mmCIF file of C-alpha atoms in Angstrom:
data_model
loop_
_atom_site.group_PDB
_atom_site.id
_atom_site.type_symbol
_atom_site.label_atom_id
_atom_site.label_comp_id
_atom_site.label_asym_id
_atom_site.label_seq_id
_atom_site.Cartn_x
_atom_site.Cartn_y
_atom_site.Cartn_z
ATOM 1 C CA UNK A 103 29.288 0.204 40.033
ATOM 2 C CA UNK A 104 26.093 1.983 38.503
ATOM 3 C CA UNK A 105 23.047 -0.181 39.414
ATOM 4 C CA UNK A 106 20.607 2.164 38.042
ATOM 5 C CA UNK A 107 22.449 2.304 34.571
ATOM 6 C CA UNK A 108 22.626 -1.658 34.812
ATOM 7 C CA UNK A 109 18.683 -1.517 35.239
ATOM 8 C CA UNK A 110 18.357 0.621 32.794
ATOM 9 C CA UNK A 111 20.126 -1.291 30.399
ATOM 10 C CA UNK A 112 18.450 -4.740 31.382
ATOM 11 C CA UNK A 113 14.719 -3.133 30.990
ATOM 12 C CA UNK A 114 16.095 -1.921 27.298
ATOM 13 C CA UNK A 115 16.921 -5.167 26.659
ATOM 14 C CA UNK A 116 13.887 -6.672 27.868
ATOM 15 C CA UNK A 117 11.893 -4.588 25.845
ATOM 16 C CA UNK A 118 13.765 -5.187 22.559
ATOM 17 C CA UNK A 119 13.214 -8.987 23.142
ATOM 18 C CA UNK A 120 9.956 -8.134 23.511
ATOM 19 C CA UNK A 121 9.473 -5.894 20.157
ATOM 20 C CA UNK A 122 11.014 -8.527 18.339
ATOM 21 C CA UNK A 123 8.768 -10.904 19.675
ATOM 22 C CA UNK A 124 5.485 -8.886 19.011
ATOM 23 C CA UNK A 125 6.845 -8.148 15.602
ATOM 24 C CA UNK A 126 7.599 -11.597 14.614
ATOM 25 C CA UNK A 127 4.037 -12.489 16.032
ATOM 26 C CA UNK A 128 2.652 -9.774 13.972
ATOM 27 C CA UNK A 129 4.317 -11.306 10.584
ATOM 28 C CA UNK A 130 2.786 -14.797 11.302
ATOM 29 C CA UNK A 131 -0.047 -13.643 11.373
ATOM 30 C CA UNK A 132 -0.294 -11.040 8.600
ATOM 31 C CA UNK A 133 0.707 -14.189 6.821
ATOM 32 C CA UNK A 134 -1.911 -16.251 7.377
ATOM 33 C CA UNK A 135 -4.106 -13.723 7.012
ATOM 34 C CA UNK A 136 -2.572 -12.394 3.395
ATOM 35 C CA UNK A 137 -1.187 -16.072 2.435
ATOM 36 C CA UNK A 138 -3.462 -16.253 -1.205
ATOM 37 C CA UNK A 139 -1.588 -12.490 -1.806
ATOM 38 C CA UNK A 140 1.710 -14.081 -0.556
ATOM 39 C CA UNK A 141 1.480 -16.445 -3.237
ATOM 40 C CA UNK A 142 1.725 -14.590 -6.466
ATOM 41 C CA UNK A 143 1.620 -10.770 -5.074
ATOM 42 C CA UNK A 144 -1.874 -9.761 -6.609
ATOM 43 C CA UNK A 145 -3.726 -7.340 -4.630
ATOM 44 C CA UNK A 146 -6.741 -8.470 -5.766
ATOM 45 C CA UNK A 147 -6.488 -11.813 -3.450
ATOM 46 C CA UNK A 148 -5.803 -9.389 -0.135
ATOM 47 C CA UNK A 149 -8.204 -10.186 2.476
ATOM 48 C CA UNK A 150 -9.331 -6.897 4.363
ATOM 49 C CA UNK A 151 -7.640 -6.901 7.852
ATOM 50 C CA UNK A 152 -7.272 -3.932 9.899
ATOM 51 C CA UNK A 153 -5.025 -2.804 12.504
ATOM 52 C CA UNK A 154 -7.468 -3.558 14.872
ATOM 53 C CA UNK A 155 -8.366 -7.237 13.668
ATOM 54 C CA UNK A 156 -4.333 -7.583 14.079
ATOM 55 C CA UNK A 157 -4.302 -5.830 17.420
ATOM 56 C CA UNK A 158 -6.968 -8.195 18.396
ATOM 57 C CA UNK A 159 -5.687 -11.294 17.685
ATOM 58 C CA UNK A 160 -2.184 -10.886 19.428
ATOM 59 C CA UNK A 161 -4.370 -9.130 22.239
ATOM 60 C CA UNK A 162 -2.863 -5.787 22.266
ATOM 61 C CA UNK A 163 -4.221 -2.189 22.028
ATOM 62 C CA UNK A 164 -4.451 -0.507 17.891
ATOM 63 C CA UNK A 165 -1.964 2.065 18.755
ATOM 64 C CA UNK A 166 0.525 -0.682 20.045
ATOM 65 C CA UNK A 167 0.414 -2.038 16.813
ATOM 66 C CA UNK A 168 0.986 0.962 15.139
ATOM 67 C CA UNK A 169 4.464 1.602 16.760
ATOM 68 C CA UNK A 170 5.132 -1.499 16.229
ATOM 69 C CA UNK A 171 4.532 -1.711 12.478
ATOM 70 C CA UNK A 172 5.890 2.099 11.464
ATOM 71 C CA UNK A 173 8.909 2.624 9.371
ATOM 72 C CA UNK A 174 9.042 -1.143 8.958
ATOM 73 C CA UNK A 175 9.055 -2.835 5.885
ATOM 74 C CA UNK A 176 8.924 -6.269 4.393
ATOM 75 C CA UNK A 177 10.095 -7.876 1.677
ATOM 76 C CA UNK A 178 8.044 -10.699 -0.065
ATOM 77 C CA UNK A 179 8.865 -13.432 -2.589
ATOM 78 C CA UNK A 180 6.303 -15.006 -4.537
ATOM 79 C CA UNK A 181 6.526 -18.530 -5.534
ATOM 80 C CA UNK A 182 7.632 -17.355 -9.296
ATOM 81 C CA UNK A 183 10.456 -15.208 -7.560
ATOM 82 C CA UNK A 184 8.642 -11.976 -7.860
ATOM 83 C CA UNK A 185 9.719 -9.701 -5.042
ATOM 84 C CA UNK A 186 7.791 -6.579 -3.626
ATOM 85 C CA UNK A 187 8.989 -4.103 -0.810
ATOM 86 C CA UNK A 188 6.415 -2.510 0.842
ATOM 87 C CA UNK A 189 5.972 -1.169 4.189
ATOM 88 C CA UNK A 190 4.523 -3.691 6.532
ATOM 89 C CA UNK A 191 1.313 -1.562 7.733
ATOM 90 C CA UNK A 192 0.199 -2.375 3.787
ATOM 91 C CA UNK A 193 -0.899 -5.948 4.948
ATOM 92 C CA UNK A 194 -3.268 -4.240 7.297
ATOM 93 C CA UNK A 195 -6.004 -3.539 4.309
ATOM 94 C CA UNK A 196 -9.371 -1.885 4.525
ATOM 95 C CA UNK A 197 -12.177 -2.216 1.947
ATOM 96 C CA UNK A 198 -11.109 1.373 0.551
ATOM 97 C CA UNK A 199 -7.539 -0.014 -0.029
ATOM 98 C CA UNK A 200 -9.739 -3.016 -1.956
ATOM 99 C CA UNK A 201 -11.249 -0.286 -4.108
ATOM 100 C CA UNK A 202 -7.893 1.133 -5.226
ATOM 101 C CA UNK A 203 -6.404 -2.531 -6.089
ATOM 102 C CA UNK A 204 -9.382 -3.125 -8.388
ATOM 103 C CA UNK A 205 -9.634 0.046 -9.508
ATOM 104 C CA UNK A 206 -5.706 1.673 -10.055
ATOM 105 C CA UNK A 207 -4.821 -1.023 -13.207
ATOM 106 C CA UNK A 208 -7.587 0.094 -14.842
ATOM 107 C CA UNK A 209 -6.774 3.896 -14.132
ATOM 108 C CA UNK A 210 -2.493 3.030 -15.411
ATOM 109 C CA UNK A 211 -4.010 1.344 -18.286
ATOM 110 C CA UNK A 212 -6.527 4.553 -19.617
ATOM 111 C CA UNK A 213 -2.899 6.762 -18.398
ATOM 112 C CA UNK A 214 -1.230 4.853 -20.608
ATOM 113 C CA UNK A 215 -3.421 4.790 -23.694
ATOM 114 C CA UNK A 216 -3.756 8.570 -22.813
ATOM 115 C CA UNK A 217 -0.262 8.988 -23.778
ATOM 116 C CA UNK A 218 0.151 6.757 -26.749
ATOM 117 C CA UNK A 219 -3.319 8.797 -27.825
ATOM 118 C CA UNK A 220 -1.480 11.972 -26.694
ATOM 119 C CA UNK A 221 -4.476 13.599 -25.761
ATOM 120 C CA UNK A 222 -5.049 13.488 -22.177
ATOM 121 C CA UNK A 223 -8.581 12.392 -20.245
ATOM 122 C CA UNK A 224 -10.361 14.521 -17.408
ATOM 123 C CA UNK A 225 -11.305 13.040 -14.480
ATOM 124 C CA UNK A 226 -14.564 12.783 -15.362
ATOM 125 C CA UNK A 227 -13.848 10.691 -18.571
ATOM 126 C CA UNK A 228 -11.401 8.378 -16.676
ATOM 127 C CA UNK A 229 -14.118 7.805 -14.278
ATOM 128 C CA UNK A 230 -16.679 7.069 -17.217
ATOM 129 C CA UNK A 231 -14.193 4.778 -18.424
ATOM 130 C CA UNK A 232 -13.163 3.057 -15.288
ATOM 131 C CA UNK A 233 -16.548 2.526 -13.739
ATOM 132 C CA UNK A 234 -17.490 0.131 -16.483
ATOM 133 C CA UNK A 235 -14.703 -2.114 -14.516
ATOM 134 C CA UNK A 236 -14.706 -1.148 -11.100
ATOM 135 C CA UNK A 237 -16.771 1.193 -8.784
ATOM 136 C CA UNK A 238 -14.930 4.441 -8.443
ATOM 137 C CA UNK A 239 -16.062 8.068 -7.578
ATOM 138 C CA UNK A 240 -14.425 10.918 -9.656
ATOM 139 C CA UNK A 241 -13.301 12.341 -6.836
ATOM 140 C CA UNK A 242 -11.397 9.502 -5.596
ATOM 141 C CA UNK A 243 -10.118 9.013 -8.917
ATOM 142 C CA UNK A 244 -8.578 12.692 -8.866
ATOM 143 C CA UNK A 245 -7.104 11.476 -5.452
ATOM 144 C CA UNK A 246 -5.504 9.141 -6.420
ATOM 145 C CA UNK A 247 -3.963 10.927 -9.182
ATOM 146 C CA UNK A 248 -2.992 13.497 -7.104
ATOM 147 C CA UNK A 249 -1.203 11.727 -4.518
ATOM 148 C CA UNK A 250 0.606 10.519 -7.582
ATOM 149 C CA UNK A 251 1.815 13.638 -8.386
ATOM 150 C CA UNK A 252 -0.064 13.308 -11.937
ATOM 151 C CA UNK A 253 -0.940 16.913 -12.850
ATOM 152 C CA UNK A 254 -4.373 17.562 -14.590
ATOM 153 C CA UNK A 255 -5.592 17.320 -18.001
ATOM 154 C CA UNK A 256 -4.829 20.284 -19.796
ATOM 155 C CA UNK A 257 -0.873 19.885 -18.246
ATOM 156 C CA UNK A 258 -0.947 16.594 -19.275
ATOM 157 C CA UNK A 259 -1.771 17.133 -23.080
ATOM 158 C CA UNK A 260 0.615 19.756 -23.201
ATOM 159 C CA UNK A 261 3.352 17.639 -22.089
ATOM 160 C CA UNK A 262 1.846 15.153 -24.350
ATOM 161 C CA UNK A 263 1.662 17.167 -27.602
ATOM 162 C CA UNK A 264 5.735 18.857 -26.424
ATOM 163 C CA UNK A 265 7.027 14.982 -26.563
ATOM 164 C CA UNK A 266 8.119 16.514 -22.689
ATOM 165 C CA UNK A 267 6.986 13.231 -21.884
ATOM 166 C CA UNK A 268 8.399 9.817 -22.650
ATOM 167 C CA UNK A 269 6.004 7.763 -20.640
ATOM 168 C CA UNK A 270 3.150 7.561 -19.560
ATOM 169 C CA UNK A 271 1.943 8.511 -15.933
ATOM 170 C CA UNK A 272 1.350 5.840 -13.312
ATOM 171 C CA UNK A 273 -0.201 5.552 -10.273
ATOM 172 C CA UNK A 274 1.151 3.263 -7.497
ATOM 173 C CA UNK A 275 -0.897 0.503 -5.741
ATOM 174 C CA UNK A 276 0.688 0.564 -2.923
ATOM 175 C CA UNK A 277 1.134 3.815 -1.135
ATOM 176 C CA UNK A 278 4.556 3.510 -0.217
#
């Protein structure tokens, strides 16, 4: 009755099979690539692979994968039954995300002695202090706390020495 409607319809459907497809693709290999992560869900055993090495290997253009990876999200059970949601594009790592796996513990772990101390560290101390672990610039330090929504020292003392605060900051690893 409506053959362009009908068309339109089977061309939908042809390109959902075909996302799904791509998609599941994609998740193999992410998986082979991440498997030593998949394992126990440490960052630390992430091997760097882009967009583009993904994109590559299923022979399709960066952007493509892009779409094809947005608002999607995974869920992943280590072999202790540890589970971690995290949006799927955080499989795709670069040697900057590397730098904040390393590097973030370290930062949660000065937060948190910070606020059993109560007297808060400036950037420049945490950086001191973190930089005898891992390689970190102060600046990327103070993004990271930012993005966390961590406000700066002098706030953080305050809320410290008020008892406003009943635990101590954190900063994600994941950006999620």
């Amino acid at each position: 009755l409506y053959p362009r409607t009908t068309k339109l319809i089977a061309q939908l459907k042809r390109f959902e099979d075909w996302k799904k497809h791509t998609l599941k693709e994609a998740y193999i290999q992410l998986g082979h690539e991440q498997r030593e992560f998949l394992v126990d869900l440490d960052p630390t055993k992430m091997n760097i692979y882009r967009q583009s090495n993904l994109a590559d290997a299923l022979r399709l253009s960066d952007t493509t994968i892009s779409r094809i990876l947005k608002n999607r999200y995974v869920k992943i059970v280590s072999q202790d039954d540890k589970s971690l949601v995290l949006p799927s594009k955080s499989l795709c790592i670069t040697a900057d995300d590397m730098l904040r796996f390393r590097a973030v513990p370290h930062l949660n772990e000065n937060l948190r002695k910070e606020f059993e101390d109560k007297k808060a560290l400036s950037d420049q101390q945490l950086t001191v202090r973190l930089n005898r672990l891992s390689r970190v610039a102060r600046r990327t330090l103070s993004k990271y706390r930012l993005d966390a929504g961590i406000p700066n020292k002098g706030v953080r003392t305050m809320e410290y020495l008020s008892g406003s605060r009943t635990e101590p900051y954190q900063v994600p690893i994941f950006d999620i």
